[in-house]
mmCIF file of C-alpha atoms in Angstrom:
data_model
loop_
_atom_site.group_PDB
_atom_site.id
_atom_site.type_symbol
_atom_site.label_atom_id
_atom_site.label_comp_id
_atom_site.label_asym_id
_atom_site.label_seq_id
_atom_site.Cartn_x
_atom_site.Cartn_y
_atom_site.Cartn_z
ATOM 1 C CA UNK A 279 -5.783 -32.163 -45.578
ATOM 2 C CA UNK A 280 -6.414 -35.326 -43.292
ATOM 3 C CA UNK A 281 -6.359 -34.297 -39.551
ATOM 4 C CA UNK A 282 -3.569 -36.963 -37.985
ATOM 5 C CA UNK A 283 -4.781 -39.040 -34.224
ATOM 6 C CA UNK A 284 -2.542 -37.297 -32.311
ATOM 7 C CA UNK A 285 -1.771 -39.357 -28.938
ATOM 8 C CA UNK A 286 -1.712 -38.377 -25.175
ATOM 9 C CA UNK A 287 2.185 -39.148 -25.214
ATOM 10 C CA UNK A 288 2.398 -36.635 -28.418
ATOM 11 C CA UNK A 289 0.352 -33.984 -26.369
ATOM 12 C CA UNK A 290 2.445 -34.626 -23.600
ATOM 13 C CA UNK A 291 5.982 -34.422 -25.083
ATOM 14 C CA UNK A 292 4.302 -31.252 -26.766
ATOM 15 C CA UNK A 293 3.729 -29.913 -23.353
ATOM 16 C CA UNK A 294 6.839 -31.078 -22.312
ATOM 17 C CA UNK A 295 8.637 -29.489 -25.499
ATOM 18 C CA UNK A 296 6.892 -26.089 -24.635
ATOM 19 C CA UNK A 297 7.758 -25.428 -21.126
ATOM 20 C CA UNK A 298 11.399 -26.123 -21.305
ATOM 21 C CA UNK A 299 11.576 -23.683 -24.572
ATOM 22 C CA UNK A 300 9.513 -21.312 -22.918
ATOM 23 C CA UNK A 301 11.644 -21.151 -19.423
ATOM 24 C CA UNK A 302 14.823 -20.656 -21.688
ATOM 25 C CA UNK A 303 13.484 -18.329 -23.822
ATOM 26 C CA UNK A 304 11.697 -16.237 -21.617
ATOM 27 C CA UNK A 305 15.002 -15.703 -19.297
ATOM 28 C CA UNK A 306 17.005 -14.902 -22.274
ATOM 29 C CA UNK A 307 14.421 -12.661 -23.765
ATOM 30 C CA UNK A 308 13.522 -10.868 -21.173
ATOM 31 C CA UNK A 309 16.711 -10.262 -19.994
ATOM 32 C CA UNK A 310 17.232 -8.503 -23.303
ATOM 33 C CA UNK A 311 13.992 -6.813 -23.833
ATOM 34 C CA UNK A 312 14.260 -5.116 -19.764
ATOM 35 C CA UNK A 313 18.147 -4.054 -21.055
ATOM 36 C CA UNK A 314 16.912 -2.435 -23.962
ATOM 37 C CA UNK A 315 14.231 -0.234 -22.443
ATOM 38 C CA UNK A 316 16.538 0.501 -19.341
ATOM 39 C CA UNK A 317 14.575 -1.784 -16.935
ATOM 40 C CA UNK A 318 17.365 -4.353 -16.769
ATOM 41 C CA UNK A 319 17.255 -3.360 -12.525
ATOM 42 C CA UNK A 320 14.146 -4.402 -12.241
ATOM 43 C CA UNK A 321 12.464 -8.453 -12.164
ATOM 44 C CA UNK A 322 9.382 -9.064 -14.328
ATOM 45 C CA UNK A 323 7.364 -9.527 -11.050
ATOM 46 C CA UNK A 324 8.506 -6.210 -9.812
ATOM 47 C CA UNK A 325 7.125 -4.342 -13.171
ATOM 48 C CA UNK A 326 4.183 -6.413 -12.403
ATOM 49 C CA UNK A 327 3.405 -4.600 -9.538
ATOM 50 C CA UNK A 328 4.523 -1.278 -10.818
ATOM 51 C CA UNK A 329 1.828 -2.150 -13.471
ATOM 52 C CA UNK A 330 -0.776 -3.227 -11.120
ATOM 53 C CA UNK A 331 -0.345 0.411 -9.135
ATOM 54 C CA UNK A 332 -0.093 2.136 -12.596
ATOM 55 C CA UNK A 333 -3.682 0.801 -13.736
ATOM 56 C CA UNK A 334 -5.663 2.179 -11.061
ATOM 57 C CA UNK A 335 -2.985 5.225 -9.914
ATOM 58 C CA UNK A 336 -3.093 4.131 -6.230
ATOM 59 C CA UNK A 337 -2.925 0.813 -4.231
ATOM 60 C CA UNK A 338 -2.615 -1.240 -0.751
ATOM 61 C CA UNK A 339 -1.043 -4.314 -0.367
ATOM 62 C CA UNK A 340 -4.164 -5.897 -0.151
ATOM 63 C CA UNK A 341 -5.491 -4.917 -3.813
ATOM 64 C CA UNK A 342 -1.716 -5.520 -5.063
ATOM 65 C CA UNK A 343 -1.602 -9.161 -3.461
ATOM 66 C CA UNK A 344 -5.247 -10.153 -5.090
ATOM 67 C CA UNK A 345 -4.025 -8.837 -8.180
ATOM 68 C CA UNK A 346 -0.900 -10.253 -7.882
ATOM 69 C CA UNK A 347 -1.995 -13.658 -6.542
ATOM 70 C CA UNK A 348 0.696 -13.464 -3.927
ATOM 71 C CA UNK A 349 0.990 -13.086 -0.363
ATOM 72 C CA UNK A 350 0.210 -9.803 1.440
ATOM 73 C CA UNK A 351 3.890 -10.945 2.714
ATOM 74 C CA UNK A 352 6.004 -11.384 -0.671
ATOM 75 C CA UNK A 353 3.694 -7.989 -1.849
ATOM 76 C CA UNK A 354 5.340 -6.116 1.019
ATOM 77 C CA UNK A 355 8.607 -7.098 0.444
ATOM 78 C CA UNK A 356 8.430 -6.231 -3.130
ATOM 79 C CA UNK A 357 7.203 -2.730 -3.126
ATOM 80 C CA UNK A 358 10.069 -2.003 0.048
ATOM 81 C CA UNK A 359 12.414 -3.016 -3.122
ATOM 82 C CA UNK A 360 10.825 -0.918 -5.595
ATOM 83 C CA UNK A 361 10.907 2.216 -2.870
ATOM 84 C CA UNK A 362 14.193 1.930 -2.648
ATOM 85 C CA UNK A 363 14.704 2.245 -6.243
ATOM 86 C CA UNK A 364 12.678 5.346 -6.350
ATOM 87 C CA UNK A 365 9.917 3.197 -8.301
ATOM 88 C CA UNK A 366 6.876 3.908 -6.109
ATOM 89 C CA UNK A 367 5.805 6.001 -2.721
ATOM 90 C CA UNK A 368 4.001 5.285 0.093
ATOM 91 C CA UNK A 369 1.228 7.401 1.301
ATOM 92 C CA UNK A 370 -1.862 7.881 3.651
ATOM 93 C CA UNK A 371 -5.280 9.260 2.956
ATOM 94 C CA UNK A 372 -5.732 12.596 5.071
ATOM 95 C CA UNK A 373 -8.830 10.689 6.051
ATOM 96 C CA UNK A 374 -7.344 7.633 7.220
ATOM 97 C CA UNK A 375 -3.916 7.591 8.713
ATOM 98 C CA UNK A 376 -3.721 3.758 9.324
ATOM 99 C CA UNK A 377 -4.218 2.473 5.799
ATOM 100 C CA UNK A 378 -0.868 2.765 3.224
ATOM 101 C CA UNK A 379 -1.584 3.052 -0.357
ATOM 102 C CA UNK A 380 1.297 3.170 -3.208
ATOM 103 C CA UNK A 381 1.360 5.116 -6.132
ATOM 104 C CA UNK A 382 3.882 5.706 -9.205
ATOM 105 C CA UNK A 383 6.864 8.042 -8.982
ATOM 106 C CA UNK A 384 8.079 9.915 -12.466
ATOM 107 C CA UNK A 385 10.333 6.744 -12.584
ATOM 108 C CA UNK A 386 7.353 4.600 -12.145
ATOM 109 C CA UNK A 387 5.471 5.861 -14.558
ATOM 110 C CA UNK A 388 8.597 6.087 -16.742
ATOM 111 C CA UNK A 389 8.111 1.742 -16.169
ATOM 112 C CA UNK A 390 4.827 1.237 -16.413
ATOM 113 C CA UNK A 391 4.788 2.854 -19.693
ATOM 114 C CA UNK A 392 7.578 1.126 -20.977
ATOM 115 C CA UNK A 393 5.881 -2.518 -19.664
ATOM 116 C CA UNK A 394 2.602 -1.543 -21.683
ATOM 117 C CA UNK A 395 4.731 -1.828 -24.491
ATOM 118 C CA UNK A 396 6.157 -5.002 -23.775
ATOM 119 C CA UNK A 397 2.643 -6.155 -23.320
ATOM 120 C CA UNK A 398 1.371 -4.620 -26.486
ATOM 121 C CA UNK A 399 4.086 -6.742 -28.467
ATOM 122 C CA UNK A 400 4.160 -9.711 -26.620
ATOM 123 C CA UNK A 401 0.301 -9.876 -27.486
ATOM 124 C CA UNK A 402 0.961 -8.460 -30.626
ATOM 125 C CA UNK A 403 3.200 -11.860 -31.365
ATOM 126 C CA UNK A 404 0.688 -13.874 -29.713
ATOM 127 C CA UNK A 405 -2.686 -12.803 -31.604
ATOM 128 C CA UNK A 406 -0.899 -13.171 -35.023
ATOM 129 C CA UNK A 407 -0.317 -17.150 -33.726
ATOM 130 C CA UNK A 408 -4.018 -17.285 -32.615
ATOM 131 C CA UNK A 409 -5.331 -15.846 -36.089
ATOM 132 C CA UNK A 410 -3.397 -19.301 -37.431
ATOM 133 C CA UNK A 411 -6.516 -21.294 -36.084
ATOM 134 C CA UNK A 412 -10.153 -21.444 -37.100
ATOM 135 C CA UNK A 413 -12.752 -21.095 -34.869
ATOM 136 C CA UNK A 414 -13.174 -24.829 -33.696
ATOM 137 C CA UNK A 415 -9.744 -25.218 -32.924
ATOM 138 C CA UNK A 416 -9.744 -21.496 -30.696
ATOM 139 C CA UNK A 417 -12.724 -23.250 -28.933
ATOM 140 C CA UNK A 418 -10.224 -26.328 -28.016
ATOM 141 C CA UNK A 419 -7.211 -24.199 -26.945
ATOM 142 C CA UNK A 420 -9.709 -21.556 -25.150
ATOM 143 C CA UNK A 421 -11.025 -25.013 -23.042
ATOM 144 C CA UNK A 422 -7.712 -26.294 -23.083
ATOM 145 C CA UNK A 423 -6.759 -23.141 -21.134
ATOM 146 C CA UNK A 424 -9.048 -23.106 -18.702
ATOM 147 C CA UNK A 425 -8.587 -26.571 -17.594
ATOM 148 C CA UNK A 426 -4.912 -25.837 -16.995
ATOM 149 C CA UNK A 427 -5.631 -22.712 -15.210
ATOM 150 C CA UNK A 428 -8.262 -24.556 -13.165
ATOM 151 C CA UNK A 429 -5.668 -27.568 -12.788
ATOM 152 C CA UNK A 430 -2.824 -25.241 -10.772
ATOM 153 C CA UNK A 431 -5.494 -23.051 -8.794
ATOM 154 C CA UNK A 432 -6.210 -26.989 -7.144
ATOM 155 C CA UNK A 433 -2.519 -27.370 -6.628
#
């Protein structure tokens, strides 16, 4: 099979194409996938950071917000939300009293269970897509990637 030129205005309508699908989908989606599994009260970033605790069992806000890639600020403000919805707890170490760590409650770990499985299938969904491509054209999405990544951490 010939290989077509493919242009920079085809790549970037493809782009293009691809964002707006994936903005609508992902809203509709997820909407329906967080109903199904009872997590409807909750916001994707909010099971983010129930998954980020649930990983490692306990965290600060400073561990959570490098994870997270979010201010120590926005952190703070999400895990008051997800105490108040029984999600997570603060405590303090016996052997220091001024730093706060988070950890899971049963309803947390009822959560961050249920996310893991959202992950597992949304990778699931993506690896079959991936398999589609031989190894040379892994290597060009794998740079592609990376320069994209690289691209919004100069934003």
């Amino acid at each position: 099979m010939a290989k077509e030129n493919v242009t920079t205005e085809d790549l970037l309508k493809g782009l293009s194409d691809f964002l707006h699908l994936k903005d609508e989908q992902a809203d509709s989606v997820h909407k329906k996938v967080l109903k199904e599994n009872g997590l409807d009260n909750y916001s994707l970033t909010e099971l983010h950071v129930i998954h980020c605790i649930g990983e490692e069992s306990m965290r600060n806000l400073t561990t959570i917000s490098e994870y997270m890639s979010m201010t120590r600020g926005a952190v703070s403000k999400i895990c008051s939300r997800l105490q108040k919805k029984g999600a997570i707890e603060k405590i303090k170490l016996a052997d220091n009293q001024k730093e706060i760590f988070f950890i899971l409650t049963t309803e947390g770990e009822r959560l961050f269970h249920a996310h893991e499985v959202l992950h597992q299938q949304s990778q699931a969904k993506w690896s079959a897509l991936f398999e589609q491509y031989d190894q040379s054209e892994k290597q060009a999405i794998s740079r592609f990637f990376v320069d994209v990544i690289n691209r919004f951490r100069q934003s």
